Coordinates of C-alpha atoms and ligand atoms in Angstrom, one line a residue:
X1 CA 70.6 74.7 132.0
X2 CA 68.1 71.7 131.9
X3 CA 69.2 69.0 129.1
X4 CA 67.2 66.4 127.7
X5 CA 68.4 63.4 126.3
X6 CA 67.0 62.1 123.0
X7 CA 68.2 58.7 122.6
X8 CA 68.1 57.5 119.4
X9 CA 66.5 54.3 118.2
X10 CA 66.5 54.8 114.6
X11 CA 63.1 56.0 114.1
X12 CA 62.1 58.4 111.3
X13 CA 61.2 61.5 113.7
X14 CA 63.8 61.5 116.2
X15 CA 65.3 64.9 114.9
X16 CA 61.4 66.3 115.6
X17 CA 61.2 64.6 118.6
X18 CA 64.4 67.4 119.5
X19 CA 62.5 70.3 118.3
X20 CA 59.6 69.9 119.7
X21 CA 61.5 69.6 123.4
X22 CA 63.5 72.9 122.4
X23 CA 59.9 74.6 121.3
X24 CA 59.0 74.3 124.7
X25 CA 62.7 76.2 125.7
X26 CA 64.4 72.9 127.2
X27 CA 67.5 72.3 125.3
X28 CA 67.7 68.9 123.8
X29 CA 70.5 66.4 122.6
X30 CA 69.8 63.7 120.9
X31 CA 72.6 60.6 120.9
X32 CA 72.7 56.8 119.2
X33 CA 71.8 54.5 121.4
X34 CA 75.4 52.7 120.9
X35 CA 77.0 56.3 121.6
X36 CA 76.5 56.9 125.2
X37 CA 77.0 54.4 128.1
X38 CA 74.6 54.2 131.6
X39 CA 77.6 55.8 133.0
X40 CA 77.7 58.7 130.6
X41 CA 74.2 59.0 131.1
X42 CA 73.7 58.7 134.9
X43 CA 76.3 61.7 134.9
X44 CA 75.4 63.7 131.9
X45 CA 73.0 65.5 134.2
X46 CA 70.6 64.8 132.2
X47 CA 66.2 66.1 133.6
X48 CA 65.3 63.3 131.2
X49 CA 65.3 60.7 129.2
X50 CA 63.0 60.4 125.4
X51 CA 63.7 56.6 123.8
X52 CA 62.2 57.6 120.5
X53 CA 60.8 55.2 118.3
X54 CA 62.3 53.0 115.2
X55 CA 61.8 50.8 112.6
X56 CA 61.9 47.2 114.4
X57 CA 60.5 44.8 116.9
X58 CA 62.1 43.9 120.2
X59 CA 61.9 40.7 119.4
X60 CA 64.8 41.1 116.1
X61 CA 68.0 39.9 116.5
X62 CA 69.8 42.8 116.4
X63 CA 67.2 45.6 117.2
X64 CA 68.5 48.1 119.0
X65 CA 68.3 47.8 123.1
X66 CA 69.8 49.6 126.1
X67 CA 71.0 48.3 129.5
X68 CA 67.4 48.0 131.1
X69 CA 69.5 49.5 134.5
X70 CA 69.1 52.6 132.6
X71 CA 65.1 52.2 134.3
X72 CA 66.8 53.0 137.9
X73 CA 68.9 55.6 137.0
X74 CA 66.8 57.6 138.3
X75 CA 66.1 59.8 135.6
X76 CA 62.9 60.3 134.8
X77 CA 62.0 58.9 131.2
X78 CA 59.1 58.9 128.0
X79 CA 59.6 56.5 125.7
X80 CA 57.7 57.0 122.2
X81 CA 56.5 54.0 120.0
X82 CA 59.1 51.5 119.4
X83 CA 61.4 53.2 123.1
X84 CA 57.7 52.6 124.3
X85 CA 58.1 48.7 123.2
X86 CA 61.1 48.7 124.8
X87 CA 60.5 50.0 128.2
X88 CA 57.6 47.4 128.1
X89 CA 60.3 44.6 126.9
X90 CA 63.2 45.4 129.3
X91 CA 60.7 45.6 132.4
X92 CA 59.3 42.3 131.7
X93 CA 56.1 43.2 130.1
X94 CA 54.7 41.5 126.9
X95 CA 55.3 42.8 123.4
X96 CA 53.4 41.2 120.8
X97 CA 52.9 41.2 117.3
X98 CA 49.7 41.0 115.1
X99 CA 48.5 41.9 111.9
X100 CA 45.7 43.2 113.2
X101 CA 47.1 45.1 115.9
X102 CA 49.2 47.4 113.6
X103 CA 47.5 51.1 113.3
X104 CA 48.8 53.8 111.1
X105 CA 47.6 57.4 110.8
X106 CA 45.1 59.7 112.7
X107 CA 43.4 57.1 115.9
X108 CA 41.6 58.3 118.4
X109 CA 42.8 57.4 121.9
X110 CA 40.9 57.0 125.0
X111 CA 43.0 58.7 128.0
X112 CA 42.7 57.8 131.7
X113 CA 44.7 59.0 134.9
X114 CA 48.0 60.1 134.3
X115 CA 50.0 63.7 135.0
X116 CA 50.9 63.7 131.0
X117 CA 47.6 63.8 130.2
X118 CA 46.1 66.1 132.9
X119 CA 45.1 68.3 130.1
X120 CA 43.5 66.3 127.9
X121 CA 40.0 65.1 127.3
X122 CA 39.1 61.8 127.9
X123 CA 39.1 61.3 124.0
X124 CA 41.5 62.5 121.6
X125 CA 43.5 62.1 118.1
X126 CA 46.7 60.6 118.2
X127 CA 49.3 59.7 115.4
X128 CA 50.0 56.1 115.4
X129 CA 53.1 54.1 113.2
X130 CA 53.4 50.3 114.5
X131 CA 52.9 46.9 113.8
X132 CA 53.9 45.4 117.1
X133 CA 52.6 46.7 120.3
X134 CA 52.3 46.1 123.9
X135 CA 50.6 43.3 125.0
X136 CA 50.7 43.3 128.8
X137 CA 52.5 45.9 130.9
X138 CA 55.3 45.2 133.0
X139 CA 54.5 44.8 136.8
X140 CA 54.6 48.0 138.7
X141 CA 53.0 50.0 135.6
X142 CA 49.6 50.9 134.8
X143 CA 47.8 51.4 131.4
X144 CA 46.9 55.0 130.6
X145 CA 45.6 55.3 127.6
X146 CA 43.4 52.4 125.0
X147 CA 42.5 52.6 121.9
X148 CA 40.4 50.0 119.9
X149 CA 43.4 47.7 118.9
X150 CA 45.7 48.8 121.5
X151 CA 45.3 47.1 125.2
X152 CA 47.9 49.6 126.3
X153 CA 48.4 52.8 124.3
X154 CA 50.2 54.1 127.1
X155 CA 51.3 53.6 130.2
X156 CA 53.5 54.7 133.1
X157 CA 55.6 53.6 136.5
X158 CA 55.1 57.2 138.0
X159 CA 57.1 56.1 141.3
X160 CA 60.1 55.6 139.2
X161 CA 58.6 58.7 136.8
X162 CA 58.9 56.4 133.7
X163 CA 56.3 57.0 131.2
X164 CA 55.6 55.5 127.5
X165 CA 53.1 56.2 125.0
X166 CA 52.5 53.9 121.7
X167 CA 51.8 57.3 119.9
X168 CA 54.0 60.2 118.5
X169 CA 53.0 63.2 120.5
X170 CA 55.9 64.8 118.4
X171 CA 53.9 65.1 115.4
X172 CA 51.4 67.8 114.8
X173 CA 48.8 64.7 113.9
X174 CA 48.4 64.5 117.2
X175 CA 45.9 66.6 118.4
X176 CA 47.7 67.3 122.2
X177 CA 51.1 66.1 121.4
X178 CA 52.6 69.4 122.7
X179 CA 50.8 69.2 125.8
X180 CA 52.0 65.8 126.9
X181 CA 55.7 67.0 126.0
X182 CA 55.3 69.7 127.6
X183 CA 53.7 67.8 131.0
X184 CA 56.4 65.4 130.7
X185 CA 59.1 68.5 130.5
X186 CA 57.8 70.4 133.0
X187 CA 55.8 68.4 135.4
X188 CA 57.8 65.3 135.4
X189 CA 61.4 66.1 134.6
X190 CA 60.8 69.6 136.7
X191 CA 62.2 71.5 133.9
X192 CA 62.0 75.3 133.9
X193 CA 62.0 76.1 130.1
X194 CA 64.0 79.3 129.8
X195 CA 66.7 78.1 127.2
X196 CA 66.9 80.0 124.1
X197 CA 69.1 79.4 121.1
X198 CA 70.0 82.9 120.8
X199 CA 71.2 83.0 124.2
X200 CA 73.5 80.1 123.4
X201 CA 74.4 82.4 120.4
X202 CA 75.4 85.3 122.7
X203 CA 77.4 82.6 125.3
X204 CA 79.0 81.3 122.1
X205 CA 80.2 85.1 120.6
X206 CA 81.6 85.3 124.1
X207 CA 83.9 82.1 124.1
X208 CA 84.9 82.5 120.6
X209 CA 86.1 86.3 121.4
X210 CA 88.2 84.8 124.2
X211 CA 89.5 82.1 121.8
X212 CA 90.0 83.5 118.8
X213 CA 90.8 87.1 119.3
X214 CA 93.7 88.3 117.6
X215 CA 94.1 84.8 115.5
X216 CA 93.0 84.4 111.5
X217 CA 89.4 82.5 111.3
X218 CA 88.7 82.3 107.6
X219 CA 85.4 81.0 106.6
X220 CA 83.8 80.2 102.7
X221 CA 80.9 82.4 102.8
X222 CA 78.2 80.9 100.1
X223 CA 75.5 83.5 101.1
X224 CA 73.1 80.8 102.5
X225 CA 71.7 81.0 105.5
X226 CA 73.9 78.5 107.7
X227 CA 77.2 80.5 106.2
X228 CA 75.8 83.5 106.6
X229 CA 74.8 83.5 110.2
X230 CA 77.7 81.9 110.9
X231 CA 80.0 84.4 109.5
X232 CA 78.2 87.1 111.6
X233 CA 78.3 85.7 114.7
X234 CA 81.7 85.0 114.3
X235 CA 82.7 88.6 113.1
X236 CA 80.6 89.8 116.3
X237 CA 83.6 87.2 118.0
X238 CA 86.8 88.3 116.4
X239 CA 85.8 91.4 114.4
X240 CA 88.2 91.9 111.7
X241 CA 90.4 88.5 112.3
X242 CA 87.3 86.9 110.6
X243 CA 88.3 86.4 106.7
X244 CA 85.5 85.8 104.3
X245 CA 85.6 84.3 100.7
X246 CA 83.2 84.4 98.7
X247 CA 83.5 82.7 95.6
X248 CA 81.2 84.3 93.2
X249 CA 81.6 81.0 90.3
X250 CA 79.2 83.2 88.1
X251 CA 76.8 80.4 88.5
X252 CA 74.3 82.3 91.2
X253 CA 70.7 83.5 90.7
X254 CA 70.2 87.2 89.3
X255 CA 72.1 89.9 91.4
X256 CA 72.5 87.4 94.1
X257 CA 76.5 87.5 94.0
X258 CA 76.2 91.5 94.8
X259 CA 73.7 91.0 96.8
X260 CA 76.4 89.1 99.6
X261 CA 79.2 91.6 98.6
X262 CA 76.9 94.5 99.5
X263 CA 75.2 92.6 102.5
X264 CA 78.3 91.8 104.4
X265 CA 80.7 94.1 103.3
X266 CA 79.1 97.3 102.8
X267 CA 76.3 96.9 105.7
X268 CA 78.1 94.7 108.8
X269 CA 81.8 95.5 107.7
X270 CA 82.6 91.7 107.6
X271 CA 86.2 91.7 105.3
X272 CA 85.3 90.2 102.8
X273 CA 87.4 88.6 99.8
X274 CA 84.7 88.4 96.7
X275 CA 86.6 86.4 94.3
X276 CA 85.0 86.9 90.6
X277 CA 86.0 83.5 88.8
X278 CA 83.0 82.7 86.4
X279 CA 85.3 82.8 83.5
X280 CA 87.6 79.7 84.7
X281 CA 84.3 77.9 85.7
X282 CA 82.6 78.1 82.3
X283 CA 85.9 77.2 80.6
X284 CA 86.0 74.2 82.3
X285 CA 82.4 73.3 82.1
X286 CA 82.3 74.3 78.1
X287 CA 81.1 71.4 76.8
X288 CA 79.8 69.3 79.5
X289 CA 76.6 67.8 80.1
X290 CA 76.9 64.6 82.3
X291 CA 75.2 66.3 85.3
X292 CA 77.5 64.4 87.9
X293 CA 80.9 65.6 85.8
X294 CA 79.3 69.3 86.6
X295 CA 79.3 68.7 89.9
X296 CA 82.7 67.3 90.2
X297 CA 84.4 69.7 88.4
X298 CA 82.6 72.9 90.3
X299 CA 83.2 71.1 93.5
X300 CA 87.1 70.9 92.4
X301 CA 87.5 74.3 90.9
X302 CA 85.8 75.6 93.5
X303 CA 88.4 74.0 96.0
X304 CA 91.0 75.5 94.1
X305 CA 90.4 78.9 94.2
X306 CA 89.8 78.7 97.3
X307 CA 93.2 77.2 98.2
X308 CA 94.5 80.4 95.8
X309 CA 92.8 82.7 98.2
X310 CA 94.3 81.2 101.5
X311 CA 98.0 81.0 100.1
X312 CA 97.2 84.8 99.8
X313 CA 96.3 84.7 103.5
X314 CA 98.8 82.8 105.4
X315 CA 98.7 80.5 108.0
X316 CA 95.0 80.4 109.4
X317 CA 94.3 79.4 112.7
X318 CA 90.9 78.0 112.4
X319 CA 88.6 77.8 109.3
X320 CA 84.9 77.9 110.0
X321 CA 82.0 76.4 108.5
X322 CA 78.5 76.7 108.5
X323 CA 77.7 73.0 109.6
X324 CA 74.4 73.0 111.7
X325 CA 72.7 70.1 113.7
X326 CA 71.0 68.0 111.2
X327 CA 74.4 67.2 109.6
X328 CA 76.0 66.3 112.5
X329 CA 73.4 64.2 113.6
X330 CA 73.3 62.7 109.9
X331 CA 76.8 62.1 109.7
X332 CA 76.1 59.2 112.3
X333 CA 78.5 59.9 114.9
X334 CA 76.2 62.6 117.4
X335 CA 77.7 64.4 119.7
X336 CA 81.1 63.0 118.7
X337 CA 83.6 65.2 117.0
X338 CA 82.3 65.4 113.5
X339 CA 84.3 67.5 111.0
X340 CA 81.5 67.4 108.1
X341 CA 82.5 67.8 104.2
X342 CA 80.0 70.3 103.5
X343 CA 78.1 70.0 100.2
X344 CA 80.0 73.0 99.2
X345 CA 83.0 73.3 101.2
X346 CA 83.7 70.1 101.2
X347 CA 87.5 69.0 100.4
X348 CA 88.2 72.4 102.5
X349 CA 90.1 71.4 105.2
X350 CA 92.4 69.3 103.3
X351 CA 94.0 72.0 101.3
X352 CA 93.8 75.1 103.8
X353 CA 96.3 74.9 106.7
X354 CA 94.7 75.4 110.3
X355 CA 94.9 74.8 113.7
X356 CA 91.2 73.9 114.1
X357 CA 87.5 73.8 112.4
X358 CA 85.2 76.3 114.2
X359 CA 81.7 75.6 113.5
X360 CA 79.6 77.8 115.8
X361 CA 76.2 76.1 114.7
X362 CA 76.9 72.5 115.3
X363 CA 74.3 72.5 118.1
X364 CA 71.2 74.5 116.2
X365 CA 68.3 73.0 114.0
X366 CA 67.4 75.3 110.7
X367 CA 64.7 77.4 112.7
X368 CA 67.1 78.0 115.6
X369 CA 69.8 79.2 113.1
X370 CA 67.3 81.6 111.5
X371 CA 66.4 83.1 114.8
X372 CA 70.1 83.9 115.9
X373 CA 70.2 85.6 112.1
X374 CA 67.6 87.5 112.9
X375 CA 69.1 88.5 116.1
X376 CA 72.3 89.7 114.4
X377 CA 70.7 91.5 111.8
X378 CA 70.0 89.6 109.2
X379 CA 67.2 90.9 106.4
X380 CA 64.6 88.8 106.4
X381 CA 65.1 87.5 102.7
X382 CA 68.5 85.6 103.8
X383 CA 66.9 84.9 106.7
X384 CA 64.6 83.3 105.3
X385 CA 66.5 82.2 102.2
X386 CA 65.7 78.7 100.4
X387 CA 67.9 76.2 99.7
X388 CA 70.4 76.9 97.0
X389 CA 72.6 73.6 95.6
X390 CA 76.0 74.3 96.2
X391 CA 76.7 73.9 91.9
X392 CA 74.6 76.7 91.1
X393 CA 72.4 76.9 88.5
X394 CA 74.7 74.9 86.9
X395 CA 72.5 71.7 88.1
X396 CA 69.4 73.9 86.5
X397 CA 70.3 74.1 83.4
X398 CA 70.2 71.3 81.5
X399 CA 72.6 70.3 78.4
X400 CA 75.5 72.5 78.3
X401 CA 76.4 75.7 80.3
X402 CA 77.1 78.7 78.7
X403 CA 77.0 82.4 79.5
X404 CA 73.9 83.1 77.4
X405 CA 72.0 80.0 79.0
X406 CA 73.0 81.1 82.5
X407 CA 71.1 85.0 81.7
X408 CA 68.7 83.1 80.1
X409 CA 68.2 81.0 83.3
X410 CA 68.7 83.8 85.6
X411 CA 66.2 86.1 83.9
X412 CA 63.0 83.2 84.3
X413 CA 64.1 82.5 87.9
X414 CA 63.9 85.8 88.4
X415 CA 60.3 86.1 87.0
X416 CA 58.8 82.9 88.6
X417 CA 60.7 84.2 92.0
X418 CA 58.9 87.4 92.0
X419 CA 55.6 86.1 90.9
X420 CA 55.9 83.8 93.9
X421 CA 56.7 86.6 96.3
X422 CA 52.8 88.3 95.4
X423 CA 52.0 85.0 97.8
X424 CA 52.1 85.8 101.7
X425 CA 54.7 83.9 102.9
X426 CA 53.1 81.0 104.6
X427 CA 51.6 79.8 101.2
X428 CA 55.0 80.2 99.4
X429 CA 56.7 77.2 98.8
X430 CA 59.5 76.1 100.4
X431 CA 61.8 76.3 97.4
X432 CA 61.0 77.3 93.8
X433 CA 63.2 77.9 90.8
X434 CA 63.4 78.0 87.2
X435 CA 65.0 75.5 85.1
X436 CA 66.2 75.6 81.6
X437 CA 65.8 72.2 79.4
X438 CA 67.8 71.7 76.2
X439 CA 64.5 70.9 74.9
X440 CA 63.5 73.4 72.0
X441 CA 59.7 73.5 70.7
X442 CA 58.0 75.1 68.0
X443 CA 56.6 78.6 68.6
X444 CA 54.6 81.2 67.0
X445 CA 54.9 85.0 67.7
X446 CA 53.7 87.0 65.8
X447 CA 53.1 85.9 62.4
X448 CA 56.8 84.5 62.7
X449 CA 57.9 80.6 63.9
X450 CA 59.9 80.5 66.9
X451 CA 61.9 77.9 67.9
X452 CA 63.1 78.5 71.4
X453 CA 64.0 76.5 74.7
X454 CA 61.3 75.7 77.3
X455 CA 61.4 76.5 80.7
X456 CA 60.5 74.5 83.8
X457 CA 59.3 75.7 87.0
X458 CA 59.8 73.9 90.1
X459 CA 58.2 74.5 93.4
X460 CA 57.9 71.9 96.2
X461 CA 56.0 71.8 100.0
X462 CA 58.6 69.8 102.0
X463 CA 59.9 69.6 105.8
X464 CA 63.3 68.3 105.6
X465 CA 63.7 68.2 101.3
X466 CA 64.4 64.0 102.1
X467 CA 61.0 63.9 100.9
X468 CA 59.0 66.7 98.8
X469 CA 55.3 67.6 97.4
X470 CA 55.1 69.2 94.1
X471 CA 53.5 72.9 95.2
X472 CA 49.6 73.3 94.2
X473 CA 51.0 77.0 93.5
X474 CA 48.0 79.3 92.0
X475 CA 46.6 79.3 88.3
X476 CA 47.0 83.2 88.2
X477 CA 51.3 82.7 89.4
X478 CA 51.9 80.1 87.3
X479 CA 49.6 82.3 84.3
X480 CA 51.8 85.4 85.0
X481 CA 54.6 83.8 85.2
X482 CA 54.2 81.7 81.9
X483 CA 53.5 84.5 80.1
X484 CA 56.1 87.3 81.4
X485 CA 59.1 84.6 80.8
X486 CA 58.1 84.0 77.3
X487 CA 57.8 87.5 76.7
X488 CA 60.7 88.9 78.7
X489 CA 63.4 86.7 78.4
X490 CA 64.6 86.3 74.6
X491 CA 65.2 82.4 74.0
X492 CA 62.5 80.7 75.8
X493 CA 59.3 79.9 74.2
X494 CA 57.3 77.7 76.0
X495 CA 56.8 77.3 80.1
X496 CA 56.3 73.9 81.8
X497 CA 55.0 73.2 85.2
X498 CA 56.8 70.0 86.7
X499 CA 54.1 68.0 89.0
X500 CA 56.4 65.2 90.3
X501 CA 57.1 64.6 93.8
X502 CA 60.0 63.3 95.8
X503 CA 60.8 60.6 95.6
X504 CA 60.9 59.6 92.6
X505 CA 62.1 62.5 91.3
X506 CA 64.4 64.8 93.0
X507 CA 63.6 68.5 93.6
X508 CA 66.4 69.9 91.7
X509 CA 66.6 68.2 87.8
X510 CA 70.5 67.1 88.0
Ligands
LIG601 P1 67.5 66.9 95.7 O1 67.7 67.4 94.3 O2 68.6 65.9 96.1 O3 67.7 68.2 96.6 O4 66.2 66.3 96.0 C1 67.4 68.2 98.0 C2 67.8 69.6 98.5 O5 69.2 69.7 98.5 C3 69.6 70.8 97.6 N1 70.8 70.4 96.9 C4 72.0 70.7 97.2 N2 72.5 71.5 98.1 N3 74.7 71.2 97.3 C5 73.8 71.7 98.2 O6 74.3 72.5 99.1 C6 74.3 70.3 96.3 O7 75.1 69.8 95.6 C7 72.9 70.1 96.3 N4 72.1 69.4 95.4 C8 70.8 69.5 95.8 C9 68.4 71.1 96.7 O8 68.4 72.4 96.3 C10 67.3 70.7 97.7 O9 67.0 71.8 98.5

């Protein structure tokens, strides 16, 4: 199997920079710069080398650099904006820096003779993020590609195959990024594009039968996507020596909690532990409204019954979790054994006893996840499912949380969720919900005054939720769904549409 190395220089599209590679069905790793050695590399195996780009200039004491030897490895390498600066720096060439040099957004780049850009015309669009840039390029490489402030937007030492470009052809801005990916996968690095993640999946189910057959695997299903796949590719493994609790803390959206129990027991067999324990959540949170003592207290009660549940089971040879590779690339180690607190696992592994952690999706981004779901079966709903904060609707509801409140909450979610699904689903949002304020209005209905709580709807546009756009959703939803939740759901009384983006605000309200 062909791998590419992403080497990591800090820069804000480095986990993009991975996709995009394992679009195009080459499998991609990326790794800190600090966390892999010449050595490690030069016998990795590696087709090829990306430097990606990051946030400073050559020239900082302290930026981030790599043993230039790296250049005559042999292996063939791109490096993107600031790895482009570096190349340039560590093979003698000039980096400079100049206010007037610095270009950011949509530029249009003037291409010349190169094998990345053999299918390109001589003018394009590019995407371009830097203040420093290459003045001169280092002997033994030629320019490539111009633009009007940039002497050399790219260019390339094609004996030694090592290539640079000033722009991010990783972002869709630019107009023929995937073509000079893919020229550099294919062309250059001679790779021959035939991984797919759910053939990893099917190696994986394979391993983890051999491993695990015969031995207790217990795993905290939460009925998100990442738990969920996980738990069915690891009950393809083991069959029934795959333990599932599900703790239902009463604080999921309407029907949701039978929705799992009937998913994964009743239609792929999984054994399944549903644990029913709304009752002691809401006792403890009766009377809280600090949103951060909330989440403390469901993170601990949660840990609890959980331990419950595996005193019940015995010794347990490995627990799984649904960690997937954005968190293990987050948690700052790479490739390095990472055993991740999950948002809503977290605390786990200190109060279960096991032999090991199994987490079968360590290697796969979100989209690459779905699709080995999809392969196993799953409906395209939890598929496809959004987010859902580990605390529940606990963190929607605003003031205290009681049993009424959490209907009430339920029922608008409900509403605004299915008004949303009249959209086809590339214009839905990327996550939605219904909120419930402690804020109480005045009201008329009827001839009577009402007095009720107001509802807030949240919907946000987002690629990785560090960031978010408040949703320009439709007039009509946002009418329908207005009026149905002040009519259906006894309580509320006025609807509010939130229109702040993230940052400042977060998407969910606690
Ligand atoms: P915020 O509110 O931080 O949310 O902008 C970003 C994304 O994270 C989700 N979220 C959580 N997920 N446990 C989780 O598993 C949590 O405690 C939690 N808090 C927020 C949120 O729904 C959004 O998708």
């Amino acid at each position: 199997m062909d791998r590419i190395l992403v080497l990591d220089f800090g820069g804000q599209y480095n986990q993009l920079i991975a996709r995009r590679v394992r679009e195009q069905h080459v499998y991609a790793e990326i790794r800190p710069y600090d966390g892999i050695s010449p050595e490690e590399i030069s016998e990795g195996g590696y087709s090829g080398i990306i430097f990606t780009g990051g946030p400073n200039s050559v020239y900082d004491p302290g930026s981030p650099h790599y043993d230039p030897e790296i250049l005559d490895a042999g292996i063939p390498i791109l490096g993107i904006c600031y790895g482009a600066q570096l190349i340039a720096w560590m093979a003698r060439g000039e980096v400079g820096s100049a206010e007037n040099s610095s270009e950011y957004g949509k530029t249009a780049v003037r291409t010349g003779e190169s094998v990345l850009f053999r299918e390109l015309p001589g003018e394009s669009v590019c995407w371009m993020s830097h203040t420093d840039y290459i003045r001169r390029a280092p002997a033994g490489f030629s320019v490539t590609a111009v633009t009007d402030k940039c002497p050399c937007a790219a260019m390339e030492d094609a004996g030694r195959k090592i290539y640079a470009v000033q722009f991010h052809p990783e972002v869709t801005h630019t107009e023929y990024g995937r073509q000079i990916l893919a020229a550099f996968l294919f062309s250059v690095c001679g790779c021959a594009g035939d991984w797919d993640a759910r053939d990893s999946a099917a190696r994986l189910i394979e391993k983890y039968r051999e491993e695990l057959a015969g031995r207790k695997v217990l795993l905290a299903l939460s009925g998100g996507v990442d738990s969920s796949v996980a738990a069915l590719l690891l009950h393809r493994a083991v069959g029934e020596d795959l333990t599932c609790v599900f703790v239902d803390h009463g604080l999921l959206r309407k029907g949701e909690g039978d929705r799992v129990e009937e998913m994964f027991r009743g239609r792929f067999g999984v054994k399944l532990i549903r644990v029913d324990a709304a009752d002691r959540f809401l006792e403890r949170l009766a009377g809280v409204t600090d949103p951060e003592t909330k989440r403390r207290i469901i993170g601990e009660e949660f840990i609890r019954v959980f331990e419950e549940e595996g005193k019940k089971i015995g010794h347990v040879h490995a627990l799984a979790q649904g960690t997937i590779y954005p968190d293990v690339i987050e948690s700052g180690k790479g490739a390095s054994a990472v055993i991740k607190s999950h948002h809503n696992v977290g605390g786990l592994p200190d109060v279960i006893s096991f032999d090991r952690i199994v987490e079968p999706l360590r290697d796969f981004f979100k989209d690459e996840v779905r699709s080995i779901g999809r392969m196993l079966g799953l409906p395209e709903d939890m598929v496809t499912r959004q987010p859902f904060p580990g605390p529940g609707l606990a963190v929607r509801i605003i003031g205290e949380v009681t049993r009424d409140r959490i209907t009430m909450l339920q029922e608008a979610d409900a509403v605004f969720r299915e008004e949303i699904g009249r959209l086809d689903m590339t214009e839905r949002p990327d996550q939605y919900f219904a909120v419930l304020t402690d804020t109480h209005t005045v009201g008329v209905m009827g001839d009577a005054r009402t007095y009720g709580y107001t509802a807030a709807l949240r919907a946000v546009s987002t690629d990785d939720f560090m960031t978010a756009e408040w949703s320009r959703i439709p007039y009509e939803i946002l009418e329908r769904a207005s009026s149905r939740i002040t009519n259906e759901v006894a309580g509320i009384s006025r609807v509010v549409y939130d229109i702040s983006s993230k940052p400042p605000a977060t998407v969910e309200w606690e």
